[in-house]
XYZ file of C-alpha atoms in Angstrom:
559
model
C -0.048 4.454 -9.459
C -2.531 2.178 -10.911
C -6.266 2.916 -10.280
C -9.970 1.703 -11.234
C -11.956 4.512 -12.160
C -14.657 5.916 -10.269
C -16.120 8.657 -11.667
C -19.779 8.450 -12.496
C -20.284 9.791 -16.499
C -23.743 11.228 -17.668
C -24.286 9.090 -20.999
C -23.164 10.364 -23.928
C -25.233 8.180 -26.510
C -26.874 4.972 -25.711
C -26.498 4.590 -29.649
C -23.138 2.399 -29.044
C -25.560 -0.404 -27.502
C -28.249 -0.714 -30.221
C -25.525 -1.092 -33.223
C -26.748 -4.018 -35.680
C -26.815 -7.860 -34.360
C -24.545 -8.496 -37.740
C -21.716 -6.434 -36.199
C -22.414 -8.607 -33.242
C -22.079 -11.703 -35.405
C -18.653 -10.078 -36.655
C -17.489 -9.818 -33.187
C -18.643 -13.505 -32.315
C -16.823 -14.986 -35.243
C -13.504 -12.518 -35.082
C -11.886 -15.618 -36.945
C -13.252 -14.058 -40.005
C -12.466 -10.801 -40.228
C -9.574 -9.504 -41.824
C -7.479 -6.214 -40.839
C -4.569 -4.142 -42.865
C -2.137 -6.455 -43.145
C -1.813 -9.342 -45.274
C 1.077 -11.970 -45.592
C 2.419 -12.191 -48.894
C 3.986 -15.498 -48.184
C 1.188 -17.602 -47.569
C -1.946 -15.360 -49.421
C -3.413 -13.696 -46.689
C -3.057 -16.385 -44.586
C -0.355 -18.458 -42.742
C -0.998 -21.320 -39.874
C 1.995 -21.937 -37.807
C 2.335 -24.584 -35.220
C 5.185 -25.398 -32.493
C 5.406 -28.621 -31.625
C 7.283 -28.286 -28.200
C 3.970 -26.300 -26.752
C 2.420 -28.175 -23.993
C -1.274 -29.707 -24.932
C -4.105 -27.885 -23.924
C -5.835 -29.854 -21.045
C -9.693 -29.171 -19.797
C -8.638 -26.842 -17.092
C -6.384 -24.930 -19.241
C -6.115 -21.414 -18.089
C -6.606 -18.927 -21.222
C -7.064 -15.468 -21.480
C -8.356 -13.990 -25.086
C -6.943 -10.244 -25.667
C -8.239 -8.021 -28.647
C -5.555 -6.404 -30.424
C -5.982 -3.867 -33.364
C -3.593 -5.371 -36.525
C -2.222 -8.285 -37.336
C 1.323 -9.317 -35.202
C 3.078 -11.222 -37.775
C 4.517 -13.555 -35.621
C 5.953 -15.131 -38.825
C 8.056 -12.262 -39.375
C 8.599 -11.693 -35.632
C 12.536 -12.023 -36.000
C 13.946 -10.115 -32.128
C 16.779 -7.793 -34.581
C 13.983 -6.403 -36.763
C 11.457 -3.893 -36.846
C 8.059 -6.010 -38.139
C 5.196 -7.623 -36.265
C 3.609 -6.373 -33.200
C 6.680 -4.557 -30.603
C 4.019 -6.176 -27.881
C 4.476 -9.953 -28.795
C 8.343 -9.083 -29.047
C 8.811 -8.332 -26.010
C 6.330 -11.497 -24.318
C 8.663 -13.543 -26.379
C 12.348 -12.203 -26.289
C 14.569 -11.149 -23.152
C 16.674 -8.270 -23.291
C 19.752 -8.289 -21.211
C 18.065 -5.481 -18.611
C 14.845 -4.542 -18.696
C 12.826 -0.760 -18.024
C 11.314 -0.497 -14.450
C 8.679 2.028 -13.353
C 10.126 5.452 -13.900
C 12.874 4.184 -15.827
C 14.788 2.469 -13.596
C 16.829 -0.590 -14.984
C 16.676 -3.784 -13.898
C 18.397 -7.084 -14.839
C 16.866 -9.674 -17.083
C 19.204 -11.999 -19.290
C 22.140 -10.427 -17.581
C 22.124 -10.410 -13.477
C 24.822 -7.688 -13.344
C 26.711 -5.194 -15.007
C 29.933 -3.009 -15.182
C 30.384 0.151 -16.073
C 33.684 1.533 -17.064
C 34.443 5.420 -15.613
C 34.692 7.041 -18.301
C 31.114 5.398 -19.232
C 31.850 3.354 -22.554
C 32.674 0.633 -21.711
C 29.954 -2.041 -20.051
C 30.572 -5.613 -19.076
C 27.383 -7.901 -18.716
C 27.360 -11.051 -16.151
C 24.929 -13.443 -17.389
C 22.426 -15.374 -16.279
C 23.372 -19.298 -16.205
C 21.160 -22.211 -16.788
C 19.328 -20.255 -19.266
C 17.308 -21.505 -22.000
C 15.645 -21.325 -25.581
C 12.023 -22.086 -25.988
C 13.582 -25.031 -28.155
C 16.066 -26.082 -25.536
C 19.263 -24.588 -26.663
C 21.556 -22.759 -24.385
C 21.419 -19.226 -23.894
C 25.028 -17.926 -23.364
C 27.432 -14.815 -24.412
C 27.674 -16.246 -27.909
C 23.989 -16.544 -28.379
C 23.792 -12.598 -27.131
C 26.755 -11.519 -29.477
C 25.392 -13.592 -32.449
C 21.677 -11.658 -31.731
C 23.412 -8.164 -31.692
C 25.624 -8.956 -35.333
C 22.880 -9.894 -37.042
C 21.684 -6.429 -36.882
C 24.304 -3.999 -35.584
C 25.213 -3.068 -38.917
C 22.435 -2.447 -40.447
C 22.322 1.140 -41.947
C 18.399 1.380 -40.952
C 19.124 1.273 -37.400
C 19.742 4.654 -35.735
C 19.948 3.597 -31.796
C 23.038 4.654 -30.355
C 23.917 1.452 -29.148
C 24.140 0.747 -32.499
C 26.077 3.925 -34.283
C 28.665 4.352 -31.409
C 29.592 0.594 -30.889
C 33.347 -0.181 -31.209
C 33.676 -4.118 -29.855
C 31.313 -6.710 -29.047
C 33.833 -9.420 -27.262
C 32.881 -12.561 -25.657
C 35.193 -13.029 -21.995
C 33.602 -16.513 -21.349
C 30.229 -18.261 -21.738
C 28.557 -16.058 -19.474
C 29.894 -12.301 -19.528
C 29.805 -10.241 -22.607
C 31.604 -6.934 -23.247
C 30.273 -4.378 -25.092
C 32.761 -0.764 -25.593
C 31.384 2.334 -27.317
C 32.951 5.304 -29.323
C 30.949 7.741 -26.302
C 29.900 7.855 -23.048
C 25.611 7.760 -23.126
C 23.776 6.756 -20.232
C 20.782 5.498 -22.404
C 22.875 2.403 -24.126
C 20.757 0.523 -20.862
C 17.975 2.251 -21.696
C 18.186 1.476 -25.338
C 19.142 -2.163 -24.499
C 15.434 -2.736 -22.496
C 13.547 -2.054 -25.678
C 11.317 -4.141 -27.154
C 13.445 -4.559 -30.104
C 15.964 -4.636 -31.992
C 18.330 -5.913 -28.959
C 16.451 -9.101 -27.712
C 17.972 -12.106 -27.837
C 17.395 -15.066 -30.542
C 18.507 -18.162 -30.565
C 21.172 -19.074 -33.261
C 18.741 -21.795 -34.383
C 16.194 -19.329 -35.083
C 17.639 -18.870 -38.710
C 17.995 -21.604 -41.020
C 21.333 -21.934 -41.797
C 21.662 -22.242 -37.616
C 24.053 -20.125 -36.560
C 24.550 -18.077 -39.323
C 24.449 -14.028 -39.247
C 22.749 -13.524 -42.967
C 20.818 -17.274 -42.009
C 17.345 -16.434 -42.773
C 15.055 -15.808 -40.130
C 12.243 -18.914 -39.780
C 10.470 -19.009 -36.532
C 10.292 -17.092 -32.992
C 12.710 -18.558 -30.314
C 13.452 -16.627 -27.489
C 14.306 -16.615 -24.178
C 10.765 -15.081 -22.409
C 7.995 -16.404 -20.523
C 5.838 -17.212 -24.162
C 6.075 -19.001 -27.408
C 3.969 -19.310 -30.536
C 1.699 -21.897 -30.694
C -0.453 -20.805 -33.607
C -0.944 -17.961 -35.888
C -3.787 -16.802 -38.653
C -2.533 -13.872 -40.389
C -4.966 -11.066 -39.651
C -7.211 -13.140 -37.661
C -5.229 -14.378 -34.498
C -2.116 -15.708 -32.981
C -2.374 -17.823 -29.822
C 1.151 -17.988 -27.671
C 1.673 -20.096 -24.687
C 4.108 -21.012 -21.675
C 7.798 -21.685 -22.450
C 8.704 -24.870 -21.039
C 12.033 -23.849 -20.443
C 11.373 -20.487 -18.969
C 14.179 -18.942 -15.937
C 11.934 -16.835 -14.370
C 8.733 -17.510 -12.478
C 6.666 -19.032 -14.515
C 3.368 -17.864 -15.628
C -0.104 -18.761 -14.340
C -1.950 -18.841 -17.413
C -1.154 -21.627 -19.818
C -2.318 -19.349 -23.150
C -3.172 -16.364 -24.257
C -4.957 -15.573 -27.628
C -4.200 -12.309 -29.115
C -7.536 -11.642 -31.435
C -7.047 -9.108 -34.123
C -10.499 -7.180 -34.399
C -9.329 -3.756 -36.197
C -12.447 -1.293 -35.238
C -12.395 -0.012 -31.578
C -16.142 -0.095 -31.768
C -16.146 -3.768 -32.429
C -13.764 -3.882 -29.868
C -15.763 -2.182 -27.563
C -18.751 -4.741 -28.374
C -16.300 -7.874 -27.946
C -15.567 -6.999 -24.575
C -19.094 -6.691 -23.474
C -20.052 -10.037 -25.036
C -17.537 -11.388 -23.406
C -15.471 -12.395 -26.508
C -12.469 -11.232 -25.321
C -11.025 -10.714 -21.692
C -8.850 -8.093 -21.820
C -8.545 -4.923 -23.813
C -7.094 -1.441 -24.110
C -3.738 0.471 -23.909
C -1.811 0.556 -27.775
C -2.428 -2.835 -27.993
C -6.427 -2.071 -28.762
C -7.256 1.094 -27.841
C -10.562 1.638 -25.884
C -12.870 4.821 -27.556
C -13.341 7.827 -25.188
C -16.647 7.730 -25.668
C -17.016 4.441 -25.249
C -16.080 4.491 -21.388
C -19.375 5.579 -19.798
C -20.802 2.600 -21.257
C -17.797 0.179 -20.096
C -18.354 1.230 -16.596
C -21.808 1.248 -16.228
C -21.521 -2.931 -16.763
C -21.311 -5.332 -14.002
C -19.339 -7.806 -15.881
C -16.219 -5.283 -16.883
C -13.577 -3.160 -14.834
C -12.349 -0.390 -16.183
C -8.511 0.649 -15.490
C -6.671 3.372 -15.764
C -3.002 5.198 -14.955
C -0.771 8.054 -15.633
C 0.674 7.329 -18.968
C 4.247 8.340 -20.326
C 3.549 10.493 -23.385
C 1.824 14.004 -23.561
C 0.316 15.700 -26.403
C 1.348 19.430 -27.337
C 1.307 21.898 -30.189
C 4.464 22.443 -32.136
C 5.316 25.808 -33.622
C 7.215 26.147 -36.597
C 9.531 28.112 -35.378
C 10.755 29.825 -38.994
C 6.970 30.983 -39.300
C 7.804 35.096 -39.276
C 4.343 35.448 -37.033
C 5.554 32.781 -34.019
C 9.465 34.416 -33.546
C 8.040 36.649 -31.007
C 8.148 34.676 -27.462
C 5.058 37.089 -26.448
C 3.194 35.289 -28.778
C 4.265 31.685 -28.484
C 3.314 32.462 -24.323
C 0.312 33.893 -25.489
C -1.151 30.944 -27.335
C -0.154 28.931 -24.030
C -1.793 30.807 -22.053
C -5.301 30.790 -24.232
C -5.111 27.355 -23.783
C -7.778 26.151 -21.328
C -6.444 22.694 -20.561
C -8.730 21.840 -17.492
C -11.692 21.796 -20.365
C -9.732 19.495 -22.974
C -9.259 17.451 -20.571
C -12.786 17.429 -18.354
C -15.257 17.865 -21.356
C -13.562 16.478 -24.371
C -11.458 13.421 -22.927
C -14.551 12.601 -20.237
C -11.531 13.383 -17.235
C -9.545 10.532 -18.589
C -6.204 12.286 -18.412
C -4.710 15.239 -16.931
C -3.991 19.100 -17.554
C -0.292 19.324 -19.077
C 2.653 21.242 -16.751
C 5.455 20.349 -19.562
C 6.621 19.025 -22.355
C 6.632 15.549 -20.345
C 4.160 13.922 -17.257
C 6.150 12.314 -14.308
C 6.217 9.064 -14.592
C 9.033 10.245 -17.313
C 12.806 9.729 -15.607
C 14.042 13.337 -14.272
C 10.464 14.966 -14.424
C 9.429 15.989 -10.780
C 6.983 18.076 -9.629
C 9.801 20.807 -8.579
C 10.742 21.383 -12.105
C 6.895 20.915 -14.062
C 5.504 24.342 -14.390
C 4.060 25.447 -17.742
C 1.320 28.375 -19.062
C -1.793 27.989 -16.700
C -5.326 29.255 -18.429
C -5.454 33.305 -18.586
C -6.972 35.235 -21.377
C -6.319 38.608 -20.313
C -2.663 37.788 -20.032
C -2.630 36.419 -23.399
C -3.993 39.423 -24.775
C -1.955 41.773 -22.379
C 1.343 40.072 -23.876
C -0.143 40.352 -27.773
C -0.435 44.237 -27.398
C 3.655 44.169 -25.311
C 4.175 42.485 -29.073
C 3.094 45.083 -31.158
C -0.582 43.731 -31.922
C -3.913 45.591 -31.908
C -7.483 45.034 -33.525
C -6.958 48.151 -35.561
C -9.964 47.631 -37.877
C -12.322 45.741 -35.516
C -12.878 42.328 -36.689
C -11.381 40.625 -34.078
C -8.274 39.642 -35.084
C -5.271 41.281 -34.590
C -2.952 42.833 -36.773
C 0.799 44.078 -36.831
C 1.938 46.354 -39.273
C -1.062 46.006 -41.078
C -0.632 41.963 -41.512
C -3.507 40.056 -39.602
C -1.885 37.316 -36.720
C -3.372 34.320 -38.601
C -1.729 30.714 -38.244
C -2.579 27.282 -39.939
C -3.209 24.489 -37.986
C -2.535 21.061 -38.865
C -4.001 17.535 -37.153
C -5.069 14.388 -38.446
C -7.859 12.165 -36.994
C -7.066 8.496 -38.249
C -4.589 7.617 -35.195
C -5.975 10.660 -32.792
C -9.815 10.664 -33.435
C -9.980 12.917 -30.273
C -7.771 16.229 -32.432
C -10.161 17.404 -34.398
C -12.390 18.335 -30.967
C -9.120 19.740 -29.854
C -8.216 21.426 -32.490
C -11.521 22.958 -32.646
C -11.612 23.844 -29.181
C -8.060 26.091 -29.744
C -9.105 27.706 -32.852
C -12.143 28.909 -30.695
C -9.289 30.170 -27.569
C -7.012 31.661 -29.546
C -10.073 33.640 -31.613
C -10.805 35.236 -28.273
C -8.238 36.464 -27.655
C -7.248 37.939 -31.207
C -5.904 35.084 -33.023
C -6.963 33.194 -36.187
C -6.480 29.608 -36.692
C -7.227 27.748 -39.964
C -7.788 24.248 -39.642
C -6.309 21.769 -42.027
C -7.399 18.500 -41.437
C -5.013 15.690 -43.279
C -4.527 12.626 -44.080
C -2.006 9.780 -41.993
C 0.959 10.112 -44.647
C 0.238 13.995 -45.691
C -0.020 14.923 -41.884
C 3.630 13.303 -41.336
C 5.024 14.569 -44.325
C 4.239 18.214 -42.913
C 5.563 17.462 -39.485
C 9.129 15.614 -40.759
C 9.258 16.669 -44.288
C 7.991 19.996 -45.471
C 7.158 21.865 -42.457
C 3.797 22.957 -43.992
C 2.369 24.422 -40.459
C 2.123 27.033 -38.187
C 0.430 24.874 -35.594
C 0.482 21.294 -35.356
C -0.348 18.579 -32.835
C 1.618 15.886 -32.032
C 2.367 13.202 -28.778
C 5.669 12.703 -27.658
C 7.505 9.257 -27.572
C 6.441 6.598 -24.342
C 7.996 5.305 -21.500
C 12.211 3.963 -22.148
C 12.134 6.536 -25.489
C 11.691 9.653 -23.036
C 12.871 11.958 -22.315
C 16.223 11.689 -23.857
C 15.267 10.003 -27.578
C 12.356 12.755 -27.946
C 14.588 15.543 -27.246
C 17.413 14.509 -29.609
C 14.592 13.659 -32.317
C 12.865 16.856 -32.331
C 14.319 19.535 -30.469
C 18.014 18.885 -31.519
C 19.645 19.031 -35.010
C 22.005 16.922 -36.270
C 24.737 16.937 -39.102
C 22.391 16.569 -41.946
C 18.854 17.582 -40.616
C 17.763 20.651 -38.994
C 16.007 20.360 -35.613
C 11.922 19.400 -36.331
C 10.429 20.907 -33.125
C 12.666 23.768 -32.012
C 15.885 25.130 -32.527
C 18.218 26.400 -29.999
C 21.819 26.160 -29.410
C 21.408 26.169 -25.588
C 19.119 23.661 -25.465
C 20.597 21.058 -27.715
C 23.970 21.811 -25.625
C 22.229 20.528 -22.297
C 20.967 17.854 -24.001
C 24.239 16.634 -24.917
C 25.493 16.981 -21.367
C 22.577 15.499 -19.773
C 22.946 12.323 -21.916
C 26.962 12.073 -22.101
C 27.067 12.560 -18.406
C 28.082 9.335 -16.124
C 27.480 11.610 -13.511
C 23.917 11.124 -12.020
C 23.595 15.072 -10.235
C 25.089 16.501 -13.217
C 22.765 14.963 -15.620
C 19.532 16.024 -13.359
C 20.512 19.454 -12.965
C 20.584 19.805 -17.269
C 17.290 18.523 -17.535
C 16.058 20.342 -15.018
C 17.714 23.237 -17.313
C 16.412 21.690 -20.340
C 12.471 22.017 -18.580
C 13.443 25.283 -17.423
C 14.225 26.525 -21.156
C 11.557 24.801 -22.703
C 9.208 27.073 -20.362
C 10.918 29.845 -20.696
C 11.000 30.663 -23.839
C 7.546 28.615 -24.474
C 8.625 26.317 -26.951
C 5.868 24.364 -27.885
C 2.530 24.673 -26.539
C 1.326 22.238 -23.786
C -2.006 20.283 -24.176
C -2.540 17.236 -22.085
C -1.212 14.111 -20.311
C -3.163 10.997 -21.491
C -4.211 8.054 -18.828
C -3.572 4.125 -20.210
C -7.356 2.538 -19.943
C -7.580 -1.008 -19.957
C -10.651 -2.919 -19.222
C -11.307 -6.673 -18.368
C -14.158 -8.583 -17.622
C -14.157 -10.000 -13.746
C -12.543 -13.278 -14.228
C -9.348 -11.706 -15.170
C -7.437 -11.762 -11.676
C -4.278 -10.257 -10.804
C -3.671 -7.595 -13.201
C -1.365 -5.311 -13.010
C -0.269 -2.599 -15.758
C 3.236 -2.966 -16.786
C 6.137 0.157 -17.090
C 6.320 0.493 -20.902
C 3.821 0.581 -23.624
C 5.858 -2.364 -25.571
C 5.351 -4.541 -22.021
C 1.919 -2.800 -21.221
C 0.646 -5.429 -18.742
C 2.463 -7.859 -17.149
C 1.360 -10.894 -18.957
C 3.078 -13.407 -16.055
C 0.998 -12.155 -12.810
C -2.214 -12.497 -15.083
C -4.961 -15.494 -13.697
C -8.317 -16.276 -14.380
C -11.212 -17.583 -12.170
C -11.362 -21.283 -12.124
């Protein structure tokens, strides 16, 4: 699945490589610079040390990766929700882990059983495991990491809401019995976090479930060795790792906010390794990566697409005609060849497949045709009566708001742009409303201030099942955010209470079917994952999940 890119770019801007020799200096002394977040323990700055990390030794094998905020490894407790989801999951085990496509494989537990009626699963685990500080990992470790946070009101994973028991058989198996059947409880049990497993002695009092979280002890292949809030953290090998151990003896984890700077760190040679969530790598930036000797540039199919929601209590978008007819003004081949550079591919759903239960046989969406679009306005009832070029109904012009931000998705605005232009040919007008990060959420989950409005769905283990009951499927207190239908949101609930594996394929291929059908949302594209690395990087190898984006263990350098 994983590919280097070939594809020869004409140059954009040779601008990028005459930026000032301070920004340069910036880059060269990263230790310096300081990003969003700041640790109010320590005053913007905190030094930790772990004494049971190995001394580095001349021909110590280090890779230096640039990542975009601060990880907080000193708030990197495995049952919480702060620091960097990346370092969580280099430094805690789950019991299973997420495979490619979303298969599930075993980690901290070997096996499992599943009872028929699907709530009830028993874990085998793995023996002669150990801490990063020594201590035994075993079914009371596992059932002390899950208490600490099962309860916690916050927490809205299913694992969490439906569990009835959590009983220990013996030192190594583990029973854990739900309220439901769900097949994504192993799904939801691979994430990066909250349900890794921490050592008891993690929390000072040891052992206890309100003890208060001091330091990062897990069971996975790394351990913290340093940290300097907002400038880096370095982790290296555990000692006492199960698996196979790792070839590099450290990796540094520089925080260097701008993707520009980024950009310029890599080609100085800075930093090995960049890209992916964990530093994202500038569209525009590519032609330039490529065209240097010293850097390979990456790329595969990601897990996420980005679409257009429509609100569907806007008066205007009721009318499937219309929702089809926006799809199908939608030339996707040019968002994705002229404005993403061909990094990426047209969108045929709601989801790309490398997402469980999407296949080729049910991925057909809205290809690009104009005249159709307009064909099906006029079947709706609309006509340029006075001549301006948009069209009206009952004497009210077809105009729709759209809403985007840039901050997180630099690359919407162009898109947006690019629609408002479609959709004006064939009738349509579209008002841009560019907002702010908070303002731009607060329409989408909030107020529903939009007729339009871009959005990505969730990555790799979340899909498809914890995007669809998120935003296309109510529940007791909210109304659904995407889309509302009662047939949908029924085959959603089959597909994920199912324990039966041909039942639960043929509702989402039901669930793709309806989303076409009655052209829910409109498709945009399927982003690639770019990562680039200079050449004495060897042996890497993207990873299945955006939380475990490369696998950190297979990873070498040149001696």
């Amino acid at each position: 699945m994983n590919q280097q890119i070939k594809r020869k770019y004409t140059p954009w801007s040779m601008a990028l490589l005459s930026l000032t020799a301070a920004v340069m200096l910036v880059i060269s002394g990263c230790g310096s610079q300081s990003g969003s977040t700041t640790d109010p323990n320590a005053g913007g700055q905190k030094q930790t040390t772990n004494s049971a990390a190995s001394q580095p030794s001349e021909d110590n094998k280090t890779i230096t990766v640039a990542v975009a905020s601060d990880v907080g490894i000193d708030q990197l407790d495995a049952g919480g929700y702060k620091g960097s989801m990346n370092v969580h999951a280099m430094i805690y085990d789950g019991l299973v882990k997420y495979g490619q496509k979303g298969e599930i494989l075993p980690a901290l537990a070997e096996t499992w059983d599943i009872s028929p009626d699907g709530k009830a699963y028993t874990f085998h685990l793995r023996k002669n495991v150990k801490f990063s500080d020594g201590t035994e990992m075993n079914a009371a470790a596992v059932k002390f990491s899950f208490e600490r946070w099962i309860k916690d009101p916050v927490n809205s994973l299913n694992i969490a809401t439906a569990m009835k028991s959590l009983d220990v058989v013996d030192d190594h198996t583990i029973t854990m019995t739900f309220t439901k059947a769900y097949y994504p409880f192993l799904t939801e049990l691979s994430f990066a976090r909250p349900v890794r497993i921490i050592s008891p002695t993690a929390v000072e009092p040891a052992g206890d479930l309100n003890g208060k979280f001091v330091k990062a002890i897990g069971t996975g292949a790394w351990m913290p060795e340093s940290y300097k809030t907002d400038q880096e953290a370095v982790l290296v090998r555990n000692p006492y790792y199960w698996g196979e151990k790792p070839k590099l003896d450290k990796i540094i984890l520089k925080i260097i906010p701008d993707p520009q700077s980024i950009v310029l760190a890599l080609q100085n040679g800075n930093v090995d390794l960049a890209g992916g969530q964990l530093g994202k790598i500038p569209v525009e930036s590519l032609p330039v990566l490529q065209s240097d000797s010293s850097l390979i540039v990456e790329k595969a199919p990601g897990t996420n697409s980005h679409f257009l929601a429509f609100n569907y209590k806007q008066p205007l978008l009721q009318d499937v005609r219309v929702r089809q007819a926006i799809n199908l003004a939608i030339n996707k081949k040019s968002i994705v060849q002229d404005l993403m550079g061909g990094i990426g591919s047209e969108a045929t759903g709601l989801f790309p497949q490398t997402v469980p239960y999407v296949m080729e046989s049910n991925s057909t969406w809205y290809g690009f045709d104009p005249d159709q679009a307009k064909k099906l306005l006029v079947e709706a009832g609309y006509s340029d009566g006075n001549g301006d070029g948009i069209v009206e109904k009952a004497g009210a012009p077809l105009s729709l708001n759209f809403v985007l931000q840039e901050a997180e998705f630099p690359e919407w605005k162009s898109i947006g742009e690019l629609i408002q232009s479609e959709l004006k040919n064939i009738g349509i007008e579209v008002k841009l409303q560019v907002l702010e990060t908070n303002a731009y959420y607060d329409a989408l989950w909030k107020t529903r201030a939009y007729d339009l409005i871009i959005y990505r769905t969730y990555d790799d283990a979340y899909n498809p099942h914890a995007f669809l009951l998120s935003l296309f499927h109510k529940t007791d207190d909210t109304p659904a955010v995407v889309w509302s239908d009662a047939e949908l949101e029924s085959l959603t609930d089959t597909a994920v209470g199912t324990t039966d594996l041909k039942e639960r394929k043929s509702a989402y291929d039901a669930i793709f079917h309806k989303l076409y059908q009655q052209a829910m949302f409109a498709a945009v594209y399927f982003p690639d994952d770019i990562f680039v690395f200079n050449h004495r990087v060897k042996n890497f190898k993207l990873g299945y999940t955006t939380f475990s984006p490369v696998l950190w263990n297979l990873l070498d350098v040149e001696d």
